[in-house]
CSV table of C-alpha atoms in Angstrom, one decimal:
chain,number,residue,atom,x,y,z
A,92,MET,CA,0.0,-0.4,0.3
A,93,GLY,CA,2.2,2.3,1.0
A,94,LEU,CA,3.3,5.2,3.5
A,95,LYS,CA,-0.2,7.9,2.6
A,96,HIS,CA,-2.8,5.2,2.5
A,97,ASP,CA,-1.0,2.1,5.1
A,98,LYS,CA,-4.4,2.3,7.8
A,99,VAL,CA,-1.7,0.8,10.9
A,100,VAL,CA,2.2,1.2,10.1
A,101,PRO,CA,3.3,-2.8,9.1
A,102,GLY,CA,6.1,-4.9,10.7
A,103,ARG,CA,9.1,-5.2,9.4
A,104,GLU,CA,8.4,-8.9,8.4
A,105,ASP,CA,6.1,-8.1,6.9
A,106,ARG,CA,6.9,-5.5,5.2
A,107,VAL,CA,10.7,-6.5,3.6
A,108,ALA,CA,11.2,-9.8,5.5
A,109,ALA,CA,13.4,-8.5,8.2
A,110,CYS,CA,14.9,-10.9,10.2
A,111,MET,CA,15.6,-10.9,14.0
A,112,ALA,CA,17.2,-14.8,14.4
A,113,HIS,CA,20.3,-15.8,12.9
A,114,GLY,CA,23.4,-17.2,13.6
A,115,GLY,CA,26.3,-17.8,10.7
A,116,CYS,CA,29.4,-16.7,7.9
A,117,ALA,CA,29.2,-13.5,6.8
A,118,SER,CA,30.3,-14.9,2.8
A,119,GLY,CA,26.3,-16.8,3.7
A,120,MET,CA,24.2,-13.8,4.2
A,121,GLY,CA,24.1,-13.3,0.4
A,122,LYS,CA,22.5,-17.1,-0.3
A,123,GLN,CA,20.2,-17.5,2.6
A,124,ASP,CA,16.3,-17.0,1.7
A,125,LYS,CA,15.1,-13.9,3.2
A,126,ILE,CA,11.1,-15.2,3.3
A,127,CYS,CA,13.8,-18.7,5.5
A,128,LEU,CA,15.1,-16.4,7.6
A,129,LYS,CA,12.3,-14.2,8.4
A,130,ASN,CA,10.7,-17.2,9.9
A,131,ASN,CA,13.4,-17.6,12.3
A,132,GLU,CA,13.1,-17.6,16.2
A,133,ARG,CA,15.0,-18.0,19.5
A,134,THR,CA,14.0,-21.3,22.4
A,135,PHE,CA,15.3,-18.6,24.3
A,136,SER,CA,15.3,-15.0,23.9
A,137,GLN,CA,17.5,-12.4,27.3
A,138,ALA,CA,16.2,-8.9,25.6
A,139,GLY,CA,14.3,-7.4,23.5
A,140,LEU,CA,13.3,-3.5,22.6
A,141,CYS,CA,9.8,-2.2,21.9
A,142,GLN,CA,8.9,-0.6,18.9
A,143,LEU,CA,7.8,2.7,21.0
A,144,LEU,CA,11.6,3.3,21.8
A,145,PRO,CA,13.0,4.6,18.7
A,146,THR,CA,9.5,6.0,17.9
A,147,LEU,CA,9.7,7.9,21.1
A,148,GLY,CA,13.1,8.7,20.1
A,149,MET,CA,12.2,10.2,16.3
A,150,LEU,CA,9.1,12.0,17.6
A,151,LEU,CA,10.2,13.7,21.2
A,152,THR,CA,13.3,15.5,18.7
A,153,LEU,CA,10.2,17.5,17.0
A,154,PRO,CA,10.0,21.4,18.4
A,155,ASP,CA,8.2,22.3,20.7
A,156,THR,CA,5.5,19.0,20.6
A,157,ALA,CA,4.3,17.2,22.2
A,158,VAL,CA,3.7,13.1,22.7
A,159,ILE,CA,1.5,12.2,24.5
A,160,VAL,CA,1.4,7.6,25.1
A,161,HIS,CA,-1.7,6.3,24.9
A,162,GLY,CA,-1.7,3.2,27.0
A,163,ALA,CA,0.0,2.8,30.6
A,164,ILE,CA,2.0,4.9,32.7
A,165,GLY,CA,5.1,2.5,32.1
A,166,CYS,CA,5.4,2.3,28.6
A,167,GLY,CA,5.6,7.1,28.4
A,168,SER,CA,8.2,6.5,31.3
A,169,THR,CA,10.5,5.8,28.8
A,170,GLY,CA,10.4,9.4,26.9
A,171,PHE,CA,12.5,9.9,30.6
A,172,GLY,CA,15.7,7.6,29.1
A,173,MET,CA,15.6,10.0,25.9
A,174,ASN,CA,15.2,13.4,27.7
A,175,THR,CA,18.8,14.5,28.4
A,176,ALA,CA,20.0,13.0,25.0
A,177,ILE,CA,17.9,14.8,23.1
A,178,ARG,CA,18.5,18.0,25.6
A,179,LEU,CA,22.5,17.5,24.6
A,180,HIS,CA,21.2,17.5,20.4
A,181,HIS,CA,19.0,21.1,20.6
A,182,VAL,CA,22.4,22.8,22.6
A,183,LEU,CA,25.1,21.6,19.6
A,184,ARG,CA,22.1,22.5,17.5
A,185,GLY,CA,22.5,26.2,19.4
A,186,ASN,CA,20.2,26.2,21.6
A,187,PRO,CA,22.6,26.2,25.4
A,188,ASN,CA,18.1,27.3,27.2
A,189,ALA,CA,17.3,24.1,25.3
A,190,LYS,CA,13.9,23.0,27.8
A,191,ASP,CA,12.5,19.7,29.3
A,192,SER,CA,11.1,17.7,26.0
A,193,LEU,CA,7.0,17.5,26.5
A,194,TRP,CA,5.4,14.1,27.1
A,195,PHE,CA,2.7,12.8,28.2
A,196,THR,CA,0.1,9.5,28.9
A,197,THR,CA,-3.0,8.7,29.6
A,198,ASN,CA,-1.9,6.9,32.1
A,199,LEU,CA,-5.5,4.0,31.9
A,200,ASP,CA,-5.7,1.9,34.6
A,201,GLU,CA,-8.3,-1.6,35.8
A,202,SER,CA,-11.1,0.2,35.9
A,203,ASP,CA,-9.9,1.4,31.3
A,204,VAL,CA,-9.6,-1.6,30.8
A,205,VAL,CA,-12.3,-2.3,31.9
A,206,HIS,CA,-14.0,0.7,30.7
A,207,GLY,CA,-12.0,1.7,28.4
A,208,GLY,CA,-9.7,5.1,27.4
A,209,GLU,CA,-11.2,6.8,24.7
A,210,GLN,CA,-12.5,9.3,27.3
A,211,ARG,CA,-9.4,10.0,28.7
A,212,LEU,CA,-7.2,10.5,26.2
A,213,GLU,CA,-10.0,12.8,24.6
A,214,GLU,CA,-9.7,15.0,27.6
A,215,THR,CA,-5.5,14.5,27.7
A,216,ILE,CA,-4.9,16.1,24.4
A,217,LEU,CA,-7.5,18.9,25.5
A,218,THR,CA,-5.5,19.4,28.0
A,219,VAL,CA,-2.5,19.2,26.8
A,220,ALA,CA,-3.5,22.2,23.8
A,221,GLU,CA,-4.9,24.4,26.5
A,222,LYS,CA,-2.5,24.2,29.3
A,223,TYR,CA,1.1,23.6,27.4
A,224,ARG,CA,0.2,24.9,24.3
A,225,PRO,CA,2.1,23.6,21.7
A,226,GLN,CA,2.9,23.8,18.2
A,227,SER,CA,2.0,20.4,17.7
A,228,ILE,CA,0.7,16.5,19.4
A,229,ILE,CA,1.5,13.6,19.1
A,230,VAL,CA,-0.5,10.9,19.9
A,231,LEU,CA,0.8,7.4,19.6
A,232,GLN,CA,-1.5,4.3,20.5
A,233,THR,CA,-0.2,1.2,22.4
A,234,CYS,CA,-0.4,-2.3,23.5
A,235,THR,CA,-3.2,-2.0,26.6
A,236,PRO,CA,-5.9,0.5,24.8
A,237,SER,CA,-5.6,-1.2,21.0
A,238,ILE,CA,-6.4,-4.7,23.2
A,239,ILE,CA,-9.8,-3.5,23.9
A,240,GLY,CA,-10.6,-1.5,21.1
A,241,ASP,CA,-10.1,2.2,21.9
A,242,ASP,CA,-10.5,3.9,18.6
A,243,LEU,CA,-7.7,6.6,18.5
A,244,VAL,CA,-8.6,7.1,14.9
A,245,GLY,CA,-11.9,8.6,16.0
A,246,VAL,CA,-11.6,10.8,18.8
A,247,ILE,CA,-8.1,11.9,16.3
A,248,GLU,CA,-11.4,13.0,13.9
A,249,LYS,CA,-13.4,14.2,17.0
A,250,VAL,CA,-10.6,15.9,18.8
A,251,ARG,CA,-9.0,17.9,15.0
A,252,PRO,CA,-11.5,20.8,14.7
A,253,LEU,CA,-11.7,21.9,18.4
A,254,ILE,CA,-7.4,22.7,18.5
A,255,ASP,CA,-6.1,25.1,16.3
A,256,ILE,CA,-2.3,23.1,15.9
A,257,PRO,CA,-1.1,20.6,13.6
A,258,LEU,CA,-2.6,16.9,15.3
A,259,LEU,CA,-0.9,13.8,15.2
A,260,TYR,CA,-0.9,9.7,16.0
A,261,SER,CA,0.2,6.4,14.5
A,262,HIS,CA,-0.4,3.3,16.4
A,263,CYS,CA,2.7,1.8,18.5
A,264,GLU,CA,1.4,-1.2,19.4
A,265,GLY,CA,4.9,-2.9,20.5
A,266,PHE,CA,2.9,-6.8,20.6
A,267,LYS,CA,2.6,-6.2,16.4
A,268,THR,CA,5.8,-6.8,15.7
A,269,LYS,CA,9.5,-7.7,17.0
A,270,VAL,CA,11.9,-6.3,14.4
A,271,TRP,CA,12.4,-3.1,16.8
A,272,ALA,CA,13.1,-1.2,13.7
A,273,THR,CA,9.1,-0.5,12.3
A,274,GLY,CA,9.2,1.8,15.3
A,275,TYR,CA,11.1,4.7,12.3
A,276,ASP,CA,8.1,3.7,10.3
A,277,VAL,CA,4.9,4.6,12.4
A,278,ALA,CA,7.6,8.3,13.4
A,279,PHE,CA,7.5,8.6,9.4
A,280,TYR,CA,3.7,7.0,9.9
A,281,ALA,CA,3.2,10.0,12.3
A,282,ILE,CA,5.4,12.6,11.2
A,283,VAL,CA,3.7,12.8,7.3
A,284,HIS,CA,-0.1,12.2,8.1
A,285,GLY,CA,0.1,14.9,11.0
A,286,PHE,CA,2.4,17.5,8.9
A,287,ILE,CA,1.0,16.8,5.4
A,288,GLU,CA,-1.3,14.1,4.4
A,289,LYS,CA,-3.5,16.2,6.7
A,290,ASP,CA,-2.5,19.4,7.2
A,291,LYS,CA,-5.1,22.0,7.8
A,292,GLU,CA,-3.5,23.7,4.5
A,293,GLY,CA,-4.0,20.2,2.6
A,294,PRO,CA,0.0,18.6,1.0
A,295,PRO,CA,2.2,21.1,-0.8
A,296,PRO,CA,1.6,20.9,-4.4
A,297,LYS,CA,4.2,19.3,-6.6
A,298,LYS,CA,7.2,21.0,-7.4
A,299,GLY,CA,8.1,22.2,-11.5
A,300,PRO,CA,10.5,22.4,-13.2
A,301,ARG,CA,14.0,24.4,-11.7
A,302,GLN,CA,14.8,27.0,-12.8
A,303,PRO,CA,17.8,28.2,-15.4
A,304,GLY,CA,20.5,28.9,-12.2
A,305,GLU,CA,18.7,27.4,-9.7
A,306,ARG,CA,21.0,25.4,-7.3
A,307,PRO,CA,19.2,21.8,-6.6
A,308,VAL,CA,17.7,20.8,-3.0
A,309,VAL,CA,18.2,17.2,-1.9
A,310,ASN,CA,16.7,16.1,1.3
A,311,VAL,CA,19.4,14.3,3.7
A,312,ILE,CA,17.2,12.2,6.4
A,313,ASN,CA,19.2,12.1,9.2
A,314,LEU,CA,16.8,10.1,11.6
A,315,ALA,CA,19.0,8.4,14.3
A,316,SER,CA,21.8,8.6,12.0
A,317,MET,CA,23.9,11.5,13.0
A,318,GLY,CA,24.0,14.4,15.7
A,319,LYS,CA,24.8,18.2,14.5
A,320,PRO,CA,28.1,17.1,13.7
A,321,ASP,CA,27.8,14.8,11.1
A,322,GLU,CA,25.2,17.0,9.6
A,323,ILE,CA,27.8,19.7,9.2
A,324,GLU,CA,30.0,17.1,7.5
A,325,ILE,CA,27.5,16.2,4.8
A,326,GLU,CA,26.2,19.7,4.6
A,327,ARG,CA,29.4,21.1,3.6
A,328,LEU,CA,30.2,18.5,1.1
A,329,LEU,CA,27.4,19.1,-0.8
A,330,ASN,CA,27.4,22.6,-0.2
A,331,GLU,CA,30.9,22.9,-2.1
A,332,ILE,CA,29.5,21.0,-5.1
A,333,GLY,CA,26.8,22.9,-5.5
A,334,ILE,CA,23.6,21.6,-3.7
A,335,ASP,CA,21.4,23.5,-1.0
A,336,VAL,CA,20.8,20.3,1.8
A,337,VAL,CA,17.4,20.0,4.1
A,338,ILE,CA,18.0,18.0,6.8
A,339,GLY,CA,14.9,16.1,8.3
A,340,PRO,CA,12.7,14.9,10.3
A,341,ASN,CA,14.1,15.2,12.9
A,342,PHE,CA,14.3,18.0,14.7
A,343,ALA,CA,12.8,19.8,12.1
A,344,ASN,CA,9.2,21.7,12.6
A,345,ARG,CA,6.6,21.7,10.5
A,346,GLU,CA,8.1,23.9,7.8
A,347,THR,CA,10.9,22.0,7.4
A,348,VAL,CA,9.0,19.0,7.2
A,349,ARG,CA,6.7,19.9,4.3
A,350,ARG,CA,9.8,21.9,2.8
A,351,MET,CA,10.7,18.6,1.7
A,352,THR,CA,8.2,17.6,-0.3
A,353,GLN,CA,9.9,20.2,-2.8
A,354,ALA,CA,13.6,18.8,-2.6
A,355,ASP,CA,14.8,17.7,-5.7
A,356,LEU,CA,16.4,14.1,-4.6
A,357,THR,CA,16.5,13.0,-1.3
A,358,VAL,CA,19.2,10.8,0.0
A,359,SER,CA,19.4,8.2,2.5
A,360,VAL,CA,22.1,7.6,5.3
A,361,CYS,CA,20.6,5.0,5.8
A,362,PRO,CA,18.6,2.9,4.3
A,363,THR,CA,17.4,0.7,6.7
A,364,HIS,CA,16.3,3.5,8.3
A,365,ASP,CA,14.5,5.7,5.8
A,366,ASP,CA,13.0,3.6,3.1
A,367,TYR,CA,9.9,4.0,3.8
A,368,LEU,CA,10.0,8.1,3.6
A,369,VAL,CA,11.4,7.5,0.7
A,370,ASP,CA,8.9,5.7,-1.3
A,371,TYR,CA,6.0,8.0,0.2
A,372,LEU,CA,7.8,10.7,-1.1
A,373,HIS,CA,9.2,9.3,-4.5
A,374,THR,CA,5.4,8.0,-5.3
A,375,GLU,CA,3.5,11.0,-4.4
A,376,TYR,CA,5.6,14.3,-5.6
A,377,GLY,CA,7.9,12.3,-8.0
A,378,ILE,CA,11.9,12.9,-6.2
A,379,PRO,CA,14.6,10.5,-7.2
A,380,PHE,CA,16.6,9.0,-4.5
A,381,VAL,CA,19.1,7.9,-4.0
A,382,LEU,CA,19.1,4.9,-1.2
A,383,LYS,CA,22.4,2.3,-0.6
A,384,ASP,CA,25.0,3.7,0.7
A,385,MET,CA,26.2,5.5,4.0
A,386,PRO,CA,28.7,8.0,3.9
A,387,ILE,CA,31.2,6.0,6.5
A,388,GLY,CA,34.9,5.2,5.3
A,389,LEU,CA,36.7,6.2,2.6
A,390,ALA,CA,35.1,4.3,-0.2
A,391,ASN,CA,30.9,4.7,0.2
A,392,THR,CA,31.3,8.6,1.2
A,393,ARG,CA,32.4,8.6,-3.0
A,394,ASN,CA,30.5,6.4,-3.0
A,395,TRP,CA,27.7,7.8,-2.0
A,396,LEU,CA,28.4,11.4,-3.1
A,397,LEU,CA,29.1,10.5,-7.1
A,398,ASP,CA,25.4,9.0,-6.7
A,399,ILE,CA,24.0,12.2,-5.6
A,400,ALA,CA,26.6,14.4,-8.6
A,401,ARG,CA,25.3,12.2,-10.6
A,402,HIS,CA,21.8,13.5,-10.7
A,403,PHE,CA,22.6,16.7,-11.8
A,404,GLY,CA,26.0,16.5,-13.5
A,405,LEU,CA,28.1,17.7,-11.0
A,406,GLU,CA,30.5,14.9,-10.6
A,407,LYS,CA,33.1,16.5,-12.3
A,408,LYS,CA,33.5,18.7,-9.0
A,409,ALA,CA,32.7,15.6,-6.6
A,410,GLU,CA,35.6,13.9,-8.4
A,411,GLU,CA,38.5,16.9,-7.8
A,412,LEU,CA,36.5,16.7,-3.8
A,413,ILE,CA,36.4,13.5,-3.4
A,414,GLU,CA,40.6,13.8,-4.3
A,415,ARG,CA,41.3,16.8,-2.1
A,416,GLU,CA,39.3,15.1,0.8
A,417,GLU,CA,40.6,11.8,0.3
A,418,SER,CA,43.5,13.2,0.2
A,419,LYS,CA,44.4,15.5,3.7
A,420,ALA,CA,42.2,12.4,5.7
A,421,ARG,CA,44.6,9.8,4.1
A,422,GLN,CA,47.8,12.0,5.3
A,423,ALA,CA,46.3,12.7,8.8
A,424,VAL,CA,46.0,9.1,9.3
A,425,GLN,CA,49.5,7.7,9.2
A,426,ARG,CA,50.5,8.5,12.2
A,427,PHE,CA,47.6,6.1,13.4
A,428,LEU,CA,47.8,3.3,11.5
A,429,PRO,CA,50.9,1.7,13.0
A,430,ALA,CA,48.5,1.3,15.7
A,431,LEU,CA,45.4,0.2,14.2
A,432,LYS,CA,47.1,-2.1,11.7
A,433,GLY,CA,46.1,-6.2,11.7
A,434,ILE,CA,44.3,-5.4,15.1
A,435,LYS,CA,41.0,-8.0,15.2
A,436,VAL,CA,38.3,-6.1,15.7
A,437,PHE,CA,34.6,-6.8,16.5
A,438,ILE,CA,31.3,-4.5,15.6
A,439,SER,CA,27.5,-4.4,16.6
A,440,ALA,CA,25.5,-2.1,15.7
A,441,GLY,CA,22.5,-1.6,13.7
A,442,GLU,CA,22.8,-3.5,10.3
A,443,PHE,CA,24.0,-0.8,7.7
A,444,ARG,CA,25.8,0.9,10.6
A,445,ALA,CA,27.6,-2.5,11.0
A,446,VAL,CA,28.9,-3.6,8.0
A,447,VAL,CA,29.7,0.5,6.9
A,448,THR,CA,32.3,0.7,9.5
A,449,GLY,CA,33.9,-2.4,9.7
A,450,GLY,CA,34.7,-1.1,5.5
A,451,LEU,CA,36.1,1.6,7.9
A,452,PHE,CA,38.5,-0.7,9.6
A,453,GLN,CA,39.7,-2.8,6.8
A,454,GLU,CA,40.9,0.8,5.0
A,455,LEU,CA,42.5,1.2,8.3
A,456,GLY,CA,44.5,-2.1,8.3
A,457,MET,CA,41.9,-3.5,10.9
A,458,GLU,CA,40.2,-7.2,10.5
A,459,ILE,CA,36.7,-8.2,11.2
A,460,VAL,CA,36.5,-10.9,13.0
A,461,GLY,CA,32.9,-11.1,14.4
A,462,LEU,CA,29.9,-8.9,13.8
A,463,ARG,CA,26.6,-9.0,15.5
A,464,SER,CA,23.2,-6.2,13.9
A,465,TYR,CA,20.1,-5.6,15.7
A,466,HIS,CA,18.1,-7.1,12.8
A,467,HIS,CA,18.6,-8.1,9.4
A,468,ASP,CA,16.3,-6.8,5.9
A,469,GLU,CA,18.1,-6.1,2.1
A,470,PHE,CA,19.7,-3.7,2.7
A,471,GLY,CA,22.7,-5.1,3.9
A,472,THR,CA,23.1,-8.2,1.7
A,473,GLU,CA,25.4,-7.4,-0.3
A,474,PHE,CA,28.2,-5.6,2.2
A,475,TYR,CA,28.7,-8.0,3.8
A,476,GLU,CA,30.0,-10.4,0.6
A,477,GLN,CA,32.7,-7.0,0.4
A,478,LEU,CA,33.4,-7.3,4.1
A,479,VAL,CA,35.0,-10.8,2.7
A,480,ARG,CA,36.7,-9.9,-0.5
A,481,ALA,CA,38.4,-7.8,1.5
A,482,GLN,CA,39.8,-10.1,3.5
A,483,GLN,CA,41.0,-11.9,0.6
A,484,GLY,CA,38.1,-14.3,1.8
A,485,LYS,CA,39.0,-14.3,5.7
A,486,ASP,CA,35.5,-15.2,6.3
A,487,PHE,CA,33.8,-14.3,10.8
A,488,PRO,CA,30.8,-14.7,12.5
A,489,VAL,CA,27.7,-12.8,11.9
A,490,ASP,CA,25.1,-12.6,14.6
A,491,ILE,CA,22.0,-11.0,13.9
A,492,ALA,CA,19.4,-10.3,17.3
A,493,ASN,CA,17.4,-7.6,18.9
A,494,PHE,CA,20.3,-6.9,21.8
A,495,GLN,CA,20.3,-11.0,23.6
A,496,PRO,CA,24.0,-10.6,26.0
A,497,PHE,CA,24.4,-14.8,26.4
A,498,GLU,CA,25.4,-14.6,22.6
A,499,LEU,CA,27.2,-11.5,22.1
A,500,ILE,CA,29.1,-12.7,25.0
A,501,ASN,CA,29.7,-17.0,24.0
A,502,LEU,CA,31.1,-15.6,20.7
A,503,LEU,CA,33.3,-12.6,22.4
A,504,GLN,CA,34.4,-15.4,24.4
A,505,LYS,CA,35.2,-18.0,21.1
A,506,VAL,CA,36.8,-14.8,18.7
A,507,LYS,CA,38.7,-13.6,21.2
A,508,PRO,CA,39.0,-9.4,19.4
A,509,ASP,CA,41.6,-6.8,20.4
A,510,LEU,CA,38.7,-4.1,19.8
A,511,PHE,CA,34.9,-3.4,20.5
A,512,CYS,CA,33.4,-1.4,18.6
A,513,GLY,CA,29.8,-1.8,19.9
A,514,HIS,CA,26.6,1.2,21.6
A,515,VAL,CA,26.9,1.8,24.9
A,516,TYR,CA,24.9,-0.8,26.3
A,517,ASP,CA,27.1,-3.3,23.7
A,518,ASN,CA,30.1,-1.8,25.7
A,519,GLY,CA,29.4,-2.7,28.6
A,520,TRP,CA,29.6,-6.2,28.5
A,521,ALA,CA,32.5,-6.2,26.2
A,522,ALA,CA,33.9,-3.7,28.5
A,523,LYS,CA,33.4,-6.6,31.4
A,524,LEU,CA,35.3,-9.2,30.0
A,525,GLY,CA,38.2,-7.2,29.2
A,526,TYR,CA,37.5,-6.3,25.7
A,527,PRO,CA,38.8,-1.7,24.7
A,528,THR,CA,35.9,-0.3,23.6
A,529,ILE,CA,35.3,2.1,21.0
A,530,THR,CA,31.5,4.2,20.8
A,531,ILE,CA,30.1,2.8,17.5
A,532,PHE,CA,27.8,6.4,17.4
A,533,ARG,CA,27.5,9.2,20.0
A,534,ILE,CA,26.1,13.0,19.5
A,535,PHE,CA,29.1,14.0,20.0
A,536,ASP,CA,30.9,12.9,17.7
A,537,HIS,CA,32.1,13.0,14.3
A,538,TYR,CA,31.5,9.6,11.8
A,539,VAL,CA,30.6,10.3,8.4
A,540,GLY,CA,32.2,11.5,5.8
A,541,TYR,CA,35.8,12.1,5.7
A,542,ARG,CA,36.2,13.9,8.7
A,543,GLY,CA,34.3,10.5,10.8
A,544,PHE,CA,36.7,9.3,9.0
A,545,TYR,CA,40.2,11.1,11.2
A,546,GLU,CA,38.0,11.3,13.8
A,547,VAL,CA,37.3,7.4,14.3
A,548,ALA,CA,40.7,6.6,13.8
A,549,LYS,CA,42.1,8.5,16.3
A,550,LYS,CA,39.5,7.2,18.9
A,551,ALA,CA,40.9,3.5,18.4
A,552,ALA,CA,44.3,3.8,18.3
A,553,ARG,CA,43.8,6.2,21.7
A,554,ASN,CA,41.5,3.6,23.1
A,555,LEU,CA,44.0,0.3,21.9
A,556,ARG,CA,47.2,3.3,23.8
A,557,ASN,CA,45.8,3.0,27.0
A,558,PRO,CA,43.3,-0.2,27.5
A,559,SER,CA,43.9,0.2,31.9
A,560,PHE,CA,40.0,0.3,33.0
A,561,GLN,CA,38.7,-2.1,30.1
A,562,LYS,CA,41.3,-4.7,31.4
A,563,ARG,CA,40.8,-4.3,35.8
A,564,LEU,CA,37.4,-4.5,35.5
A,565,GLY,CA,37.4,-7.8,33.6
A,566,GLU,CA,40.1,-8.5,35.8
A,567,ASN,CA,37.2,-8.0,39.2
A,568,VAL,CA,33.5,-8.4,37.6
A,569,GLY,CA,32.4,-11.8,38.0
A,570,SER,CA,31.0,-13.9,34.6
A,571,ALA,CA,27.6,-13.4,33.8
A,572,TYR,CA,26.7,-16.7,33.0
A,573,ARG,CA,28.3,-20.4,33.5
A,574,PRO,CA,31.6,-21.9,32.7
A,575,GLU,CA,29.4,-24.5,30.3
A,576,TRP,CA,27.3,-22.2,28.6
A,577,TYR,CA,30.4,-21.3,26.9
A,578,GLN,CA,30.8,-24.7,25.6
A,579,GLN,CA,28.0,-24.3,23.7
A,580,SER,CA,27.5,-22.4,20.2
A,581,PRO,CA,26.5,-19.2,20.2
A,582,PHE,CA,23.7,-19.5,17.5
A,583,ALA,CA,22.4,-23.1,20.0
A,584,TYR,CA,19.0,-21.0,20.9
A,585,ILE,CA,18.1,-20.3,17.7
A,586,LYS,CA,16.2,-22.3,14.9
A,587,THR,CA,14.7,-22.4,12.1
A,588,ASP,CA,12.1,-23.7,10.6
A,589,ALA,CA,14.4,-26.6,8.7
A,590,SER,CA,16.5,-27.9,12.5
A,591,PRO,CA,18.4,-26.2,15.1
A,592,ALA,CA,20.8,-23.7,14.3
A,593,ALA,CA,24.2,-23.9,13.5
A,594,ALA,CA,27.4,-23.8,15.3
A,595,ALA,CA,29.3,-20.8,15.2
């Protein structure tokens, strides 16, 4: 159907045949039948993530917006954990007086489960609009009101004429999908329908042909893939070859979101995040797109820039820029290369960031010995094969897991990397084993483009030079698991339609 016509956002299991459980080798990822991968399960699961978290993480970034979580108070409380990061984002964007995010919960209780929560939702919307006067309101329906049959759309349409600001909504029930990344699609749904399709001014008209001498405009979808330093780097590179940039929808107001419908090209920074919105802008507004690379590392940044430049006949300017920037970047990292050459690294993150970061490490002379992706879909498949080829065919294990630290710890003890690169909650597990760690993404850091190439090399060399904290932690923290677990395959609890999982 597509983003515009979907009444409820489909789970990524159905929309892109996403997989949440798989263990095997990198060289085999392209040979797996994606439908079979989709059906993989675990007989034991230690952890997981609800799609509500990435949805809230996106929508709370919208300026002067109130988010109402319709459900039990526990669901809404996830907003606490995101507030600090979002305030820091605003500070990095030049607003030192950034306020806390506005989020509310309808706090459904046992009585509401029996009698329904529609009245409470209606009252909450009107109260928030009157008392806090946000520029827009977003309502997310969670599991409880969906199970008892609350009519979210009915309440929204009843209240919409009573307030004079955009009213956004989306179904975000965690039980409907195991693929947490569906939450990004849920956020896109709310933004598109609230700021474009059902806006009081109606959808913007399609943009006419670009006038002679008019600079091309490119949408760059920032989502959860970039902090402000990375946005500055991308804008710098595209501006230098003659392209103007609109960055959104994270931290974008209504006007910026609507301006995205008038671009000449949409560019993804992370295809696995962005395809739902990219397809909408292409289908409804005829905007072509680039949806295959992430500008991390020299080769991927080169490919990403050239793909954009070709749309506007700017290849020559792009090639000149790339040659200058690559030369400076290679020269800048020379002093780190002796410390990095031959280092064995394990990567853990969302799939696309993990595989392209693997390419960056290989460009620095490092070897990939293991990779854990939070989920798998078609966008990452070819990159596994590229990583194996870059190591002259030297394979490595891949774990597709929505966290599952018991699998990660087992795998780390088998491959024994020299360096672990993951998100902060992954790094804690690796550090307790004594492995040096670096964070794969922080909002303060440069990670994309040429500045990112340099900063990652510097960070890796620095942490390898002084791993004393992790070493002492490993010497003084006991194992979280029994010794018997380490004798098994890390994939022992993954099952397919055909058979139990293969060994590592």
